Amino acid sequence: MKTLNLALIGFGAVGRGFVDLLQARHAYLETQHNLRLNLIGVATARRGSLFRLDGLTLDALSQAAESGHLNNYPTQPRLIRGLEPLTMLTRPGVDVVIEITPTTYENNAEPAMGHIRAALAAGKHVITANKGPIALAYPDLMAQAAHRDVFLGFEGTVMGGTPVLRLARKGLAGCHISELRGIVNGTTNFILTEMESGKPYADALREAQARGYAEADPTNDVEGFDAAGKLIILAHIIFGKALSMADIDREGITKLTPEDIQSAQANGERWKLIARAALSADGQLSASVRPTRLPLSDPLAGVGGGVNAITYQTDLIGAVTLTGAGAGGKATAYALLSDLIELAEWL
Ligand code: HSE
């Protein structure tokens, strides 16, 4: 049996979903993957932190999370409270650091960038669903991981738990992908879908926030930064090209009016926020995120609500479209689990 000791940095909807998943899949992981996942630490910036080498009790952790502060976790032998994230993640005994603090692209994606760099430097494996550091510093972080011979997993950064990066890296190995087009932001797709049935923009955004789809600052969703960040990650993985935000022709959904939505509907079309990257014949990559009117015959037009989808254009098998949950605590928690299973195989 392989045992991995995990420390979570950040404990929002994804972290809580992950704890539920650890409980639900505990027996399955042991029998099917010979893998025991032992959660030994949880660190947050403002809601306390817990560290216990013997393992935290998941039920009690969920209850403390529900109460709003980890101080409400019961006292146990050898329990340490109050460690700062940077102190916890470098502690001996931690095998894998799971970085799930809120994404930001500003201030060099700190504090997440610092957490990931410190963990890699300390020789810890890192798994993250945090888009900022991967979008801003993918080549550098991969080099740092390779240098320390540790694993860096980030499946959850694009389309949450739906394995769209793994599909490109593994399932389509040997194919040449010349273009990708996708709906990679659940919040805006949810808003556009709700507006089609007459809901005002502000109400739809509020509901997307209540469902846990939106970023801490939803400007990142509605102005297309989140989709652009994901496109940067996809460009690295699929095309081996480094893009910055400034390279992406970006427009969000905030200028779309109810009249625009109705006019598309009247013409048998739908507005979608489409992220697209395509290679030209001479190897140049163009990339955009923009509202696009799609005919209903387009596979992406039928993708509604918080769901995401990507179509890869390949040379050997034509277009391949993957559709699935792209946001939300439970779906993103699954991405972390899938990376942990890949890490266990890698080890
Ligand atoms: N805010 C993001 C979205 C979360 O709506 O898709 C998942 O990355």
Short mmCIF file of C-alpha atoms and ligand atoms in Angstrom, two decimals:
data_model
loop_
_atom_site.label_atom_id
_atom_site.label_comp_id
_atom_site.label_asym_id
_atom_site.label_seq_id
_atom_site.Cartn_x
_atom_site.Cartn_y
_atom_site.Cartn_z
CA MET A 1 0.00 0.00 0.00
CA LYS A 2 1.33 3.41 -0.98
CA THR A 3 0.52 6.18 1.51
CA LEU A 4 0.64 9.85 0.60
CA ASN A 5 0.39 12.53 3.27
CA LEU A 6 -1.44 15.58 1.98
CA ALA A 7 -1.54 19.21 3.05
CA LEU A 8 -4.24 21.49 1.66
CA ILE A 9 -3.41 25.15 1.22
CA GLY A 10 -6.74 26.95 0.92
CA PHE A 11 -10.03 25.49 2.07
CA GLY A 12 -12.99 26.84 0.12
CA ALA A 13 -15.61 24.95 -1.89
CA VAL A 14 -12.97 22.84 -3.68
CA GLY A 15 -11.23 21.89 -0.43
CA ARG A 16 -14.48 20.89 1.22
CA GLY A 17 -15.47 18.90 -1.87
CA PHE A 18 -12.08 17.21 -1.71
CA VAL A 19 -12.55 16.16 1.91
CA ASP A 20 -15.95 14.66 1.02
CA LEU A 21 -14.31 12.81 -1.88
CA LEU A 22 -11.52 11.43 0.33
CA GLN A 23 -14.18 9.95 2.59
CA ALA A 24 -16.30 8.61 -0.25
CA ARG A 25 -13.40 7.05 -2.19
CA HIS A 26 -11.24 5.87 0.70
CA ALA A 27 -12.02 2.15 0.28
CA TYR A 28 -12.01 2.33 -3.52
CA LEU A 29 -8.53 3.90 -3.60
CA GLU A 30 -7.16 1.24 -1.30
CA THR A 31 -8.61 -1.72 -3.20
CA GLN A 32 -8.32 -0.43 -6.78
CA HIS A 33 -5.19 1.72 -6.63
CA ASN A 34 -3.39 0.40 -3.58
CA LEU A 35 -3.33 3.99 -2.43
CA ARG A 36 -3.99 5.50 0.98
CA LEU A 37 -4.47 9.26 1.10
CA ASN A 38 -3.89 10.74 4.52
CA LEU A 39 -4.87 14.36 5.04
CA ILE A 40 -2.46 15.77 7.62
CA GLY A 41 -2.77 19.52 7.16
CA VAL A 42 -5.14 22.30 6.15
CA ALA A 43 -3.96 25.89 6.09
CA THR A 44 -6.02 28.99 5.34
CA ALA A 45 -5.16 32.66 5.44
CA ARG A 46 -8.00 33.80 7.68
CA ARG A 47 -9.94 30.76 8.91
CA GLY A 48 -7.27 28.96 10.90
CA SER A 49 -5.04 26.00 10.20
CA LEU A 50 -4.62 22.45 11.47
CA PHE A 51 -1.69 20.07 11.24
CA ARG A 52 -1.47 16.54 12.61
CA LEU A 53 1.05 14.01 11.33
CA ASP A 54 -1.19 11.10 12.39
CA GLY A 55 -3.95 12.47 10.16
CA LEU A 56 -6.93 14.75 10.60
CA THR A 57 -10.39 13.33 11.25
CA LEU A 58 -12.37 14.11 8.11
CA ASP A 59 -15.84 14.28 9.69
CA ALA A 60 -14.65 16.71 12.34
CA LEU A 61 -12.84 18.75 9.68
CA SER A 62 -16.00 19.08 7.58
CA GLN A 63 -17.95 20.16 10.64
CA ALA A 64 -15.32 22.75 11.57
CA ALA A 65 -15.36 24.05 7.97
CA GLU A 66 -19.13 24.38 8.10
CA SER A 67 -18.88 26.38 11.31
CA GLY A 68 -16.70 28.91 9.47
CA HIS A 69 -13.41 28.50 11.39
CA LEU A 70 -10.96 25.63 11.83
CA ASN A 71 -10.56 26.62 15.50
CA ASN A 72 -13.77 24.66 15.97
CA TYR A 73 -11.96 21.41 15.15
CA PRO A 74 -11.69 19.36 18.38
CA THR A 75 -8.42 19.05 20.27
CA GLN A 76 -6.51 15.84 19.54
CA PRO A 77 -3.10 14.51 20.64
CA ARG A 78 -0.23 16.04 18.62
CA LEU A 79 -2.55 18.49 16.85
CA ILE A 80 -0.81 21.75 15.91
CA ARG A 81 -2.93 24.81 15.24
CA GLY A 82 -2.14 28.08 13.56
CA LEU A 83 0.73 27.20 11.20
CA GLU A 84 1.15 29.68 8.34
CA PRO A 85 0.70 28.11 4.88
CA LEU A 86 4.40 28.56 4.01
CA THR A 87 5.46 26.94 7.27
CA MET A 88 3.09 24.02 6.91
CA LEU A 89 3.86 23.12 3.33
CA THR A 90 7.58 22.69 3.92
CA ARG A 91 7.20 20.56 7.07
CA PRO A 92 8.69 17.08 7.14
CA GLY A 93 6.00 14.43 6.68
CA VAL A 94 4.13 16.34 3.99
CA ASP A 95 4.40 14.42 0.69
CA VAL A 96 1.96 16.38 -1.46
CA VAL A 97 0.95 20.02 -1.26
CA ILE A 98 -2.48 20.73 -2.73
CA GLU A 99 -2.68 24.42 -3.60
CA ILE A 100 -6.30 25.58 -3.88
CA THR A 101 -6.30 29.20 -2.78
CA PRO A 102 -8.36 31.59 -4.95
CA THR A 103 -6.91 32.33 -8.38
CA THR A 104 -5.55 35.73 -9.19
CA TYR A 105 -3.52 36.88 -12.16
CA GLU A 106 -2.45 40.06 -10.46
CA ASN A 107 0.60 40.52 -8.25
CA ASN A 108 2.28 37.57 -10.02
CA ALA A 109 -0.50 35.21 -8.85
CA GLU A 110 0.63 35.53 -5.23
CA PRO A 111 0.30 34.04 -2.69
CA ALA A 112 -0.31 30.85 -4.68
CA MET A 113 2.86 31.25 -6.76
CA GLY A 114 4.98 31.48 -3.61
CA HIS A 115 3.26 28.44 -2.10
CA ILE A 116 3.95 26.33 -5.19
CA ARG A 117 7.55 27.47 -5.57
CA ALA A 118 8.30 26.89 -1.87
CA ALA A 119 6.73 23.43 -1.98
CA LEU A 120 8.67 22.40 -5.08
CA ALA A 121 11.89 23.80 -3.61
CA ALA A 122 11.28 21.69 -0.49
CA GLY A 123 10.95 18.59 -2.67
CA LYS A 124 7.19 18.20 -2.23
CA HIS A 125 4.89 17.02 -5.00
CA VAL A 126 2.36 19.72 -5.90
CA ILE A 127 -1.16 19.41 -7.19
CA THR A 128 -3.16 22.52 -7.91
CA ALA A 129 -6.40 23.73 -9.42
CA ASN A 130 -5.08 27.28 -9.22
CA LYS A 131 -4.91 28.76 -12.70
CA GLY A 132 -2.84 31.87 -11.96
CA PRO A 133 0.58 30.29 -11.30
CA ILE A 134 0.28 27.73 -14.08
CA ALA A 135 -0.84 30.34 -16.62
CA LEU A 136 1.88 32.80 -15.64
CA ALA A 137 4.84 30.49 -15.07
CA TYR A 138 4.21 27.04 -16.54
CA PRO A 139 7.66 26.45 -18.12
CA ASP A 140 9.45 27.69 -15.05
CA LEU A 141 7.39 25.66 -12.57
CA MET A 142 7.74 22.50 -14.68
CA ALA A 143 11.52 23.04 -14.78
CA GLN A 144 11.57 23.51 -11.01
CA ALA A 145 9.57 20.29 -10.52
CA ALA A 146 11.85 18.38 -12.90
CA HIS A 147 14.92 19.72 -11.13
CA ARG A 148 13.67 18.34 -7.78
CA ASP A 149 12.24 15.21 -9.47
CA VAL A 150 8.76 15.86 -8.10
CA PHE A 151 5.31 15.81 -9.69
CA LEU A 152 3.35 18.93 -10.60
CA GLY A 153 -0.32 18.19 -11.37
CA PHE A 154 -2.76 20.82 -12.63
CA GLU A 155 -5.60 18.99 -14.39
CA GLY A 156 -8.13 21.04 -12.41
CA THR A 157 -6.96 24.32 -13.90
CA VAL A 158 -8.94 23.80 -17.12
CA MET A 159 -12.50 22.41 -17.18
CA GLY A 160 -12.34 21.38 -13.51
CA GLY A 161 -12.57 17.62 -13.19
CA THR A 162 -13.30 16.96 -16.84
CA PRO A 163 -9.98 15.52 -18.09
CA VAL A 164 -9.38 17.82 -21.01
CA LEU A 165 -5.64 18.24 -20.44
CA ARG A 166 -5.20 14.51 -19.85
CA LEU A 167 -7.13 13.84 -23.08
CA ALA A 168 -4.68 15.99 -25.03
CA ARG A 169 -1.57 14.74 -23.20
CA LYS A 170 -2.43 11.03 -23.18
CA GLY A 171 -5.62 10.10 -25.04
CA LEU A 172 -4.62 11.98 -28.19
CA ALA A 173 -0.88 11.25 -27.98
CA GLY A 174 0.42 10.86 -31.53
CA CYS A 175 -2.21 13.16 -33.05
CA HIS A 176 -1.34 16.63 -34.22
CA ILE A 177 -3.79 19.23 -32.92
CA SER A 178 -4.05 22.29 -35.13
CA GLU A 179 -6.89 24.14 -33.41
CA LEU A 180 -8.93 24.15 -30.25
CA ARG A 181 -12.20 25.91 -29.59
CA GLY A 182 -13.93 25.76 -26.27
CA ILE A 183 -16.33 26.98 -23.66
CA VAL A 184 -13.96 27.01 -20.70
CA ASN A 185 -15.71 29.33 -18.27
CA GLY A 186 -18.72 27.93 -16.45
CA THR A 187 -19.89 31.23 -14.96
CA THR A 188 -20.33 33.03 -18.28
CA ASN A 189 -21.89 29.99 -19.93
CA PHE A 190 -24.35 29.77 -17.05
CA ILE A 191 -25.17 33.48 -17.33
CA LEU A 192 -25.69 33.31 -21.11
CA THR A 193 -27.92 30.25 -20.75
CA GLU A 194 -30.02 31.91 -18.06
CA MET A 195 -30.32 35.12 -20.09
CA GLU A 196 -31.76 33.06 -22.95
CA SER A 197 -34.70 32.23 -20.73
CA GLY A 198 -35.15 35.88 -19.78
CA LYS A 199 -33.23 36.11 -16.51
CA PRO A 200 -31.49 39.48 -15.97
CA TYR A 201 -27.68 39.43 -16.12
CA ALA A 202 -27.19 40.46 -12.47
CA ASP A 203 -29.51 37.71 -11.15
CA ALA A 204 -27.80 35.08 -13.28
CA LEU A 205 -24.36 36.18 -12.03
CA ARG A 206 -25.57 36.00 -8.44
CA GLU A 207 -26.80 32.47 -9.00
CA ALA A 208 -23.51 31.44 -10.61
CA GLN A 209 -21.76 32.77 -7.49
CA ALA A 210 -24.17 30.89 -5.21
CA ARG A 211 -23.41 27.68 -7.12
CA GLY A 212 -19.68 28.12 -6.52
CA TYR A 213 -18.84 28.62 -10.22
CA ALA A 214 -17.56 32.19 -10.09
CA GLU A 215 -14.10 33.43 -9.17
CA ALA A 216 -13.64 35.30 -5.88
CA ASP A 217 -13.67 38.41 -8.11
CA PRO A 218 -16.19 37.58 -10.85
CA THR A 219 -14.74 40.28 -13.10
CA ASN A 220 -12.25 37.57 -14.01
CA ASP A 221 -15.12 35.47 -15.37
CA VAL A 222 -17.28 38.03 -17.10
CA GLU A 223 -14.42 39.97 -18.71
CA GLY A 224 -12.85 36.80 -20.08
CA PHE A 225 -9.66 36.76 -17.98
CA ASP A 226 -10.43 33.31 -16.56
CA ALA A 227 -10.99 31.87 -20.03
CA ALA A 228 -7.84 33.61 -21.29
CA GLY A 229 -5.82 32.15 -18.38
CA LYS A 230 -7.06 28.68 -19.28
CA LEU A 231 -6.22 29.31 -22.93
CA ILE A 232 -2.65 30.16 -21.90
CA ILE A 233 -2.43 26.82 -20.06
CA LEU A 234 -3.90 24.95 -23.05
CA ALA A 235 -1.45 26.68 -25.40
CA HIS A 236 1.47 25.41 -23.30
CA ILE A 237 0.22 21.83 -23.11
CA ILE A 238 -1.15 21.43 -26.60
CA PHE A 239 0.98 23.68 -28.76
CA GLY A 240 4.08 24.09 -26.60
CA LYS A 241 3.71 27.86 -26.98
CA ALA A 242 4.04 30.52 -24.32
CA LEU A 243 1.33 33.19 -24.48
CA SER A 244 0.71 36.09 -22.15
CA MET A 245 -2.62 37.78 -21.43
CA ALA A 246 -1.58 40.55 -23.82
CA ASP A 247 -1.25 38.03 -26.70
CA ILE A 248 -4.91 37.06 -26.41
CA ASP A 249 -7.54 39.02 -28.27
CA ARG A 250 -9.95 39.13 -25.31
CA GLU A 251 -13.50 40.36 -24.85
CA GLY A 252 -15.93 39.29 -22.11
CA ILE A 253 -19.72 39.05 -22.08
CA THR A 254 -20.55 42.32 -20.33
CA LYS A 255 -21.41 44.17 -23.54
CA LEU A 256 -23.98 41.58 -24.63
CA THR A 257 -27.52 42.89 -24.20
CA PRO A 258 -30.79 40.94 -23.77
CA GLU A 259 -31.58 42.16 -27.31
CA ASP A 260 -28.37 40.56 -28.65
CA ILE A 261 -29.35 37.27 -27.01
CA GLN A 262 -32.90 37.40 -28.40
CA SER A 263 -31.74 38.34 -31.86
CA ALA A 264 -29.43 35.29 -31.97
CA GLN A 265 -32.27 33.07 -30.73
CA ALA A 266 -34.61 34.42 -33.42
CA ASN A 267 -32.02 33.42 -36.02
CA GLY A 268 -31.49 29.90 -34.68
CA GLU A 269 -28.16 30.82 -33.08
CA ARG A 270 -26.64 31.15 -29.60
CA TRP A 271 -24.02 33.40 -28.05
CA LYS A 272 -21.16 31.55 -26.41
CA LEU A 273 -17.91 32.84 -24.92
CA ILE A 274 -15.48 30.96 -27.15
CA ALA A 275 -11.80 30.51 -26.37
CA ARG A 276 -9.91 29.63 -29.53
CA ALA A 277 -6.28 28.93 -30.37
CA ALA A 278 -5.13 27.92 -33.81
CA LEU A 279 -1.80 27.24 -35.47
CA SER A 280 -1.17 28.80 -38.86
CA ALA A 281 0.70 26.95 -41.61
CA ASP A 282 3.92 28.71 -40.59
CA GLY A 283 3.54 27.67 -36.94
CA GLN A 284 2.22 30.94 -35.52
CA LEU A 285 -0.40 30.62 -32.79
CA SER A 286 -3.34 33.01 -32.72
CA ALA A 287 -5.52 33.09 -29.62
CA SER A 288 -8.78 34.78 -28.73
CA VAL A 289 -11.56 34.80 -26.16
CA ARG A 290 -14.70 36.45 -27.44
CA PRO A 291 -18.48 36.19 -27.51
CA THR A 292 -19.37 34.33 -30.68
CA ARG A 293 -22.72 33.61 -32.32
CA LEU A 294 -22.85 29.91 -33.10
CA PRO A 295 -25.35 28.06 -35.27
CA LEU A 296 -27.24 25.42 -33.28
CA SER A 297 -25.54 22.76 -35.42
CA ASP A 298 -22.19 23.55 -33.73
CA PRO A 299 -21.50 20.96 -30.96
CA LEU A 300 -20.55 23.82 -28.63
CA ALA A 301 -23.93 25.54 -29.11
CA GLY A 302 -25.73 22.79 -27.23
CA VAL A 303 -23.52 23.09 -24.15
CA GLY A 304 -25.60 24.95 -21.56
CA GLY A 305 -25.40 26.07 -17.93
CA GLY A 306 -22.15 25.66 -15.99
CA VAL A 307 -20.98 22.94 -18.37
CA ASN A 308 -17.77 23.35 -20.41
CA ALA A 309 -16.62 21.76 -23.66
CA ILE A 310 -13.58 21.76 -25.91
CA THR A 311 -13.26 20.65 -29.51
CA TYR A 312 -9.75 19.61 -30.56
CA GLN A 313 -9.14 19.57 -34.31
CA THR A 314 -6.77 16.67 -34.96
CA ASP A 315 -5.07 15.46 -38.13
CA LEU A 316 -5.73 11.75 -37.63
CA ILE A 317 -9.25 11.48 -36.23
CA GLY A 318 -10.79 14.85 -37.09
CA ALA A 319 -12.66 16.84 -34.47
CA VAL A 320 -12.87 15.46 -30.93
CA THR A 321 -15.19 17.20 -28.47
CA LEU A 322 -15.13 16.66 -24.72
CA THR A 323 -18.03 18.02 -22.66
CA GLY A 324 -18.35 18.07 -18.88
CA ALA A 325 -18.45 19.99 -15.65
CA GLY A 326 -15.95 22.84 -15.64
CA ALA A 327 -16.52 24.50 -12.30
CA GLY A 328 -17.86 23.83 -8.82
CA GLY A 329 -16.38 22.33 -5.69
CA LYS A 330 -17.12 18.66 -6.28
CA ALA A 331 -16.09 18.56 -9.95
CA THR A 332 -12.83 20.40 -9.29
CA ALA A 333 -12.11 18.22 -6.26
CA TYR A 334 -12.24 15.24 -8.61
CA ALA A 335 -9.44 16.81 -10.69
CA LEU A 336 -7.24 16.79 -7.58
CA LEU A 337 -8.04 13.14 -6.99
CA SER A 338 -7.30 12.23 -10.61
CA ASP A 339 -3.91 13.97 -10.32
CA LEU A 340 -3.19 12.10 -7.09
CA ILE A 341 -3.89 8.79 -8.84
CA GLU A 342 -1.58 9.84 -11.68
CA LEU A 343 1.08 10.85 -9.13
CA ALA A 344 0.83 7.44 -7.42
CA GLU A 345 1.34 5.74 -10.81
CA TRP A 346 4.24 8.11 -11.61
CA LEU A 347 5.91 7.19 -8.32
N1 HSE B 1 -14.74 30.65 -12.37
C1 HSE B 1 -14.41 29.48 -13.11
C2 HSE B 1 -15.52 29.18 -14.09
C3 HSE B 1 -14.18 28.34 -12.16
O1 HSE B 1 -16.60 29.78 -13.96
O2 HSE B 1 -15.35 28.38 -14.99
C4 HSE B 1 -13.53 27.14 -12.77
O3 HSE B 1 -12.25 27.40 -13.26
#
